[in-house]
CSV table of C-alpha atoms in Angstrom, one decimal:
chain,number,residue,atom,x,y,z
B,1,UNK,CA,-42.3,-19.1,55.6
B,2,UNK,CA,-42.4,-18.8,59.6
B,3,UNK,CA,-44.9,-16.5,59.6
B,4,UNK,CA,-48.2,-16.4,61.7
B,5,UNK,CA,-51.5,-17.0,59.8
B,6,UNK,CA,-52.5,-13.6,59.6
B,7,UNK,CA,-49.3,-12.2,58.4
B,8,UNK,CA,-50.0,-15.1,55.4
B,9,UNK,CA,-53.5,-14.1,54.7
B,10,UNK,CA,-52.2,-10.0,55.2
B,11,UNK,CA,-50.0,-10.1,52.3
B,12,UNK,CA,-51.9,-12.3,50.0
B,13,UNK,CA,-54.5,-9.8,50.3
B,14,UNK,CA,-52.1,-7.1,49.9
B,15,UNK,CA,-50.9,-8.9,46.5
B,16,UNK,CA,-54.0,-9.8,45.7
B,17,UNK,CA,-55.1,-6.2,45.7
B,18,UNK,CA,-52.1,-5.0,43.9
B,19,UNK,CA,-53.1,-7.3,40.8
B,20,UNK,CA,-56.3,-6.4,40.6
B,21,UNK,CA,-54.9,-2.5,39.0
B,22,UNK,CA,-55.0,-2.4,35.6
B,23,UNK,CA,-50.6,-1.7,36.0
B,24,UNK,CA,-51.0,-5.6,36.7
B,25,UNK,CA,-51.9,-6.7,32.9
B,26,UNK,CA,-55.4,-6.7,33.2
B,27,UNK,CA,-58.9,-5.0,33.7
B,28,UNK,CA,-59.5,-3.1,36.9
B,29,UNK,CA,-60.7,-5.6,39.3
B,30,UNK,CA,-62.2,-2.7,41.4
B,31,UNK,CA,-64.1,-1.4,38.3
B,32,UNK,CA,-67.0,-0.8,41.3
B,33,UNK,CA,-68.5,-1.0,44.5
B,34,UNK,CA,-69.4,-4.6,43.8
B,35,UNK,CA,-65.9,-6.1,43.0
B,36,UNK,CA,-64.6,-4.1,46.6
B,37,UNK,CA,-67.4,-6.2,48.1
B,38,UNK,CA,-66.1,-9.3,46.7
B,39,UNK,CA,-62.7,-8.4,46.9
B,40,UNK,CA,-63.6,-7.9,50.9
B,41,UNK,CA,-65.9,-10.9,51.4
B,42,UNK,CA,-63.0,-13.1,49.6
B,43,UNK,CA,-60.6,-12.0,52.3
B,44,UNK,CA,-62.5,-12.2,54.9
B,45,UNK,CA,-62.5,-8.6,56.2
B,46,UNK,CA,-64.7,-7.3,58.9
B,47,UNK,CA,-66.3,-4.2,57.8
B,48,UNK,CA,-69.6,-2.5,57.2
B,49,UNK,CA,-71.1,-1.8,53.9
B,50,UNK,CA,-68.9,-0.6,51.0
B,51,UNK,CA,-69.4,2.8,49.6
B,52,UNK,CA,-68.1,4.6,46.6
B,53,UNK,CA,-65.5,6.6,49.1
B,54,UNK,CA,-64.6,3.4,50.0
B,55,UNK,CA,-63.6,2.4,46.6
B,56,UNK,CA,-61.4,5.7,45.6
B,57,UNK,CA,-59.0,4.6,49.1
B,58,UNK,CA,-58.5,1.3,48.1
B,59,UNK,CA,-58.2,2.3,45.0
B,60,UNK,CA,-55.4,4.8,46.5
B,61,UNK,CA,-53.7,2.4,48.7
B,62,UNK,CA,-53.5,-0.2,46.1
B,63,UNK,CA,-51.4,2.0,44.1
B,64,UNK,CA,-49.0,3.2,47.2
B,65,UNK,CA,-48.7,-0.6,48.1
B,66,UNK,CA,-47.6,-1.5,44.4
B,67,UNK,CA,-44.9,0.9,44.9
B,68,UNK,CA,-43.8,-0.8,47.9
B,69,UNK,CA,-43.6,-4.1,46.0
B,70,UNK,CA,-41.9,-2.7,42.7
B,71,UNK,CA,-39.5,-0.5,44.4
B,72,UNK,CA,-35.9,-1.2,43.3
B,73,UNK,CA,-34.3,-1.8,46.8
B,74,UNK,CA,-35.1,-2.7,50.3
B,75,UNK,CA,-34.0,1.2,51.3
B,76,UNK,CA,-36.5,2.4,48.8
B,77,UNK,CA,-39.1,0.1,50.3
B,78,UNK,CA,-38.4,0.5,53.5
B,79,UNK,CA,-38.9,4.6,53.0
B,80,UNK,CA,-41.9,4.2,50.5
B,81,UNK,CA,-43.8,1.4,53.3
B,82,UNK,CA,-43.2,4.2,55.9
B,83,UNK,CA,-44.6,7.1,54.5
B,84,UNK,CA,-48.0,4.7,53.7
B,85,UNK,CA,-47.7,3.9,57.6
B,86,UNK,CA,-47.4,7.6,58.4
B,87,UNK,CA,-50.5,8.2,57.0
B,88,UNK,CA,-52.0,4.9,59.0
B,89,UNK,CA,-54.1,5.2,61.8
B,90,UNK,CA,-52.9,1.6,63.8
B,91,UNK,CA,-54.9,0.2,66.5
B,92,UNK,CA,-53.3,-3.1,67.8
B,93,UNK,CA,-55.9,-5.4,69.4
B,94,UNK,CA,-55.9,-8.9,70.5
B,95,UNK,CA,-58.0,-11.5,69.7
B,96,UNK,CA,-59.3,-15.1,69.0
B,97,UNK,CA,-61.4,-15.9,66.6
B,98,UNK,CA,-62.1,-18.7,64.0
B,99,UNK,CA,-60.2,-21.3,65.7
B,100,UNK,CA,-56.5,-19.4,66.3
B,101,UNK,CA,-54.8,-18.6,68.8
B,102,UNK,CA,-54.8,-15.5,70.7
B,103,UNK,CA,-52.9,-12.9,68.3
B,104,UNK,CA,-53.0,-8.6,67.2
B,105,UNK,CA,-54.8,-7.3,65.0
B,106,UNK,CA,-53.9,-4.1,63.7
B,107,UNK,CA,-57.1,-2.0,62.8
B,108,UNK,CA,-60.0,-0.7,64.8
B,109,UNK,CA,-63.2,-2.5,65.1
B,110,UNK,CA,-65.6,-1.0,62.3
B,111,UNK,CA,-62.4,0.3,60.1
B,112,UNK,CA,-63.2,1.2,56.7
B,113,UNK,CA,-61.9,-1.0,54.1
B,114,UNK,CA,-58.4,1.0,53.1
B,115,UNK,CA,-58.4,1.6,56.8
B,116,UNK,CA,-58.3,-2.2,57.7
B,117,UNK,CA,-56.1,-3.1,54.7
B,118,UNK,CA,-53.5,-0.2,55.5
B,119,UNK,CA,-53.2,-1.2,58.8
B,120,UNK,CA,-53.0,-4.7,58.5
B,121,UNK,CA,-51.5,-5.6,55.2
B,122,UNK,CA,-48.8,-2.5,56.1
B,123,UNK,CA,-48.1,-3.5,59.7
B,124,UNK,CA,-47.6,-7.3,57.2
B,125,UNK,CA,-45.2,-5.9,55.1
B,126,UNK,CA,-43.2,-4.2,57.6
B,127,UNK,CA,-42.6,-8.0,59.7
B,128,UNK,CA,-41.6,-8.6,56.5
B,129,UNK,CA,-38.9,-6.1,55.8
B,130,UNK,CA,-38.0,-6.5,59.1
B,131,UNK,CA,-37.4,-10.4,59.4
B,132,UNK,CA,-35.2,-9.2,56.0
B,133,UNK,CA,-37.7,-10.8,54.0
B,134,UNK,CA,-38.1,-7.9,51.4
B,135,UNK,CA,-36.4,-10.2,48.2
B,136,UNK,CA,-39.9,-12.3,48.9
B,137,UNK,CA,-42.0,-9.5,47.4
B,138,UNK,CA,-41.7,-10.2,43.3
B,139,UNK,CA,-43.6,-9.7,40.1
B,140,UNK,CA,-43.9,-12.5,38.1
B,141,UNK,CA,-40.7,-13.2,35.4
B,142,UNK,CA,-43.5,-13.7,32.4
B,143,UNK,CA,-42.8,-11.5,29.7
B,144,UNK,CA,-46.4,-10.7,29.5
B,145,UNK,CA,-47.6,-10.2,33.2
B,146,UNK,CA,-47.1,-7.6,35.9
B,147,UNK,CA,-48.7,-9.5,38.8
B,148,UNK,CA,-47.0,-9.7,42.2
B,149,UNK,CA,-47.1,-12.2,44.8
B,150,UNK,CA,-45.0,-13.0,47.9
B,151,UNK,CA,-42.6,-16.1,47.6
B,152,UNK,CA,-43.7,-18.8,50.0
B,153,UNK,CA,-40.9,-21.2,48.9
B,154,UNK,CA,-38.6,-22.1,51.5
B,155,UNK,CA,-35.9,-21.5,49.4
B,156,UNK,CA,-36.9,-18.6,47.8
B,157,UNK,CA,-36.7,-19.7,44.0
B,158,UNK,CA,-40.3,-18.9,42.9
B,159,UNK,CA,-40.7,-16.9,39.7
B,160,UNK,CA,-44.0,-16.8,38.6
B,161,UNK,CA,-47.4,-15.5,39.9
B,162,UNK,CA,-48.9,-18.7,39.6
B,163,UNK,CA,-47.5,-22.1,37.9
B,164,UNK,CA,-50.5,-23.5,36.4
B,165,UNK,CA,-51.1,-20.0,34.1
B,166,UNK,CA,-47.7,-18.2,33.6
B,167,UNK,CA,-45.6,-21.0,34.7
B,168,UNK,CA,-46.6,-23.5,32.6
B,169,UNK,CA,-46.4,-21.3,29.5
B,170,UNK,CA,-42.9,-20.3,29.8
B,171,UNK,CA,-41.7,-24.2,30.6
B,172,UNK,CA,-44.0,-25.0,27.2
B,173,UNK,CA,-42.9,-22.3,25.2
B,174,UNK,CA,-39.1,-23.4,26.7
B,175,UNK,CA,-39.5,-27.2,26.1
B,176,UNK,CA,-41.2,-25.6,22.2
B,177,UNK,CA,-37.8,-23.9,21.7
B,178,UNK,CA,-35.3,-26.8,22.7
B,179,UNK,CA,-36.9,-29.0,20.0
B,180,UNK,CA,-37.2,-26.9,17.4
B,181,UNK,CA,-33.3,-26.1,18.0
């Protein structure tokens, strides 16, 4: 994909936080303050100390971004990402940090954690509806699992959430079928 390096690391986080609801397929990954923390210090996000409120927003805004992702049509997710942006205080700033070049952040310095991730993994998804991108938002074609990612591929012609877990057991269970037919 042609996107800039913080619209990449934006909507991993945003899938990344989707899949860690229980809707996903498995136990609440934000069963607590101390998997927000981790879920924060694994993407990298500037923010203060995370408190309990803290946890009930993301918790919030996970479940208004899933519906972005699931919705059945670019109209619907087009309508369903604005009304999460409505409700978005956005603060575009530049900057230069870690190495990249100068580019905008989205969220105020010393944003909450749903404030940061509404702001940035929103203003993310909206690029990406808007570069007519939205077919790249997809939950993974194993009968079993409800995760989501974004589709990297260049051609657009990934299926599953992550090849070495759900991939591989489809193209086993496939390859098992053939020869017992």
């Amino acid at each position: 994909m042609p996107f800039s390096h913080d619209m990449v690391c934006s909507l991993a986080a945003v899938a990344d936080l989707i899949n860690t609801a229980p809707e996903t397929g498995g136990p609440d990954g934000l069963g607590g303050p101390t998997e927000l923390e981790a879920f924060v210090k694994r993407h990298e996000m500037s923010v203060g100390p995370v408190t309990p409120a803290d946890l009930d927003q993301v918790r919030s805004l996970r479940a208004r971004f899933h519906e972005v992702f699931t919705a059945p049509d670019q109209a619907t997710a087009v309508s369903r990402l604005n009304v999460l942006l409505d409700r978005t205080q956005i603060t575009a700033r530049l900057t230069e940090h870690d190495g990249f070049p100068l580019h905008v952040h989205y969220f105020a310095p010393g944003a909450s954690p749903a404030e940061l991730l509404a702001a940035d993994c929103g203003v993310a998804l909206a690029q990406l509806l808007v570069e007519g991108e939205w077919e790249r938002l997809r939950t993974c074609a194993a009968p079993d699992c409800d995760r989501v990612f974004v589709d990297e591929s260049r051609n657009r012609s990934r299926v599953y959430c992550d090849s070495r877990t759900c991939g591989n057991r489809m193209h086993v269970a496939a390859y098992r079928a053939r020869r017992r037919a």
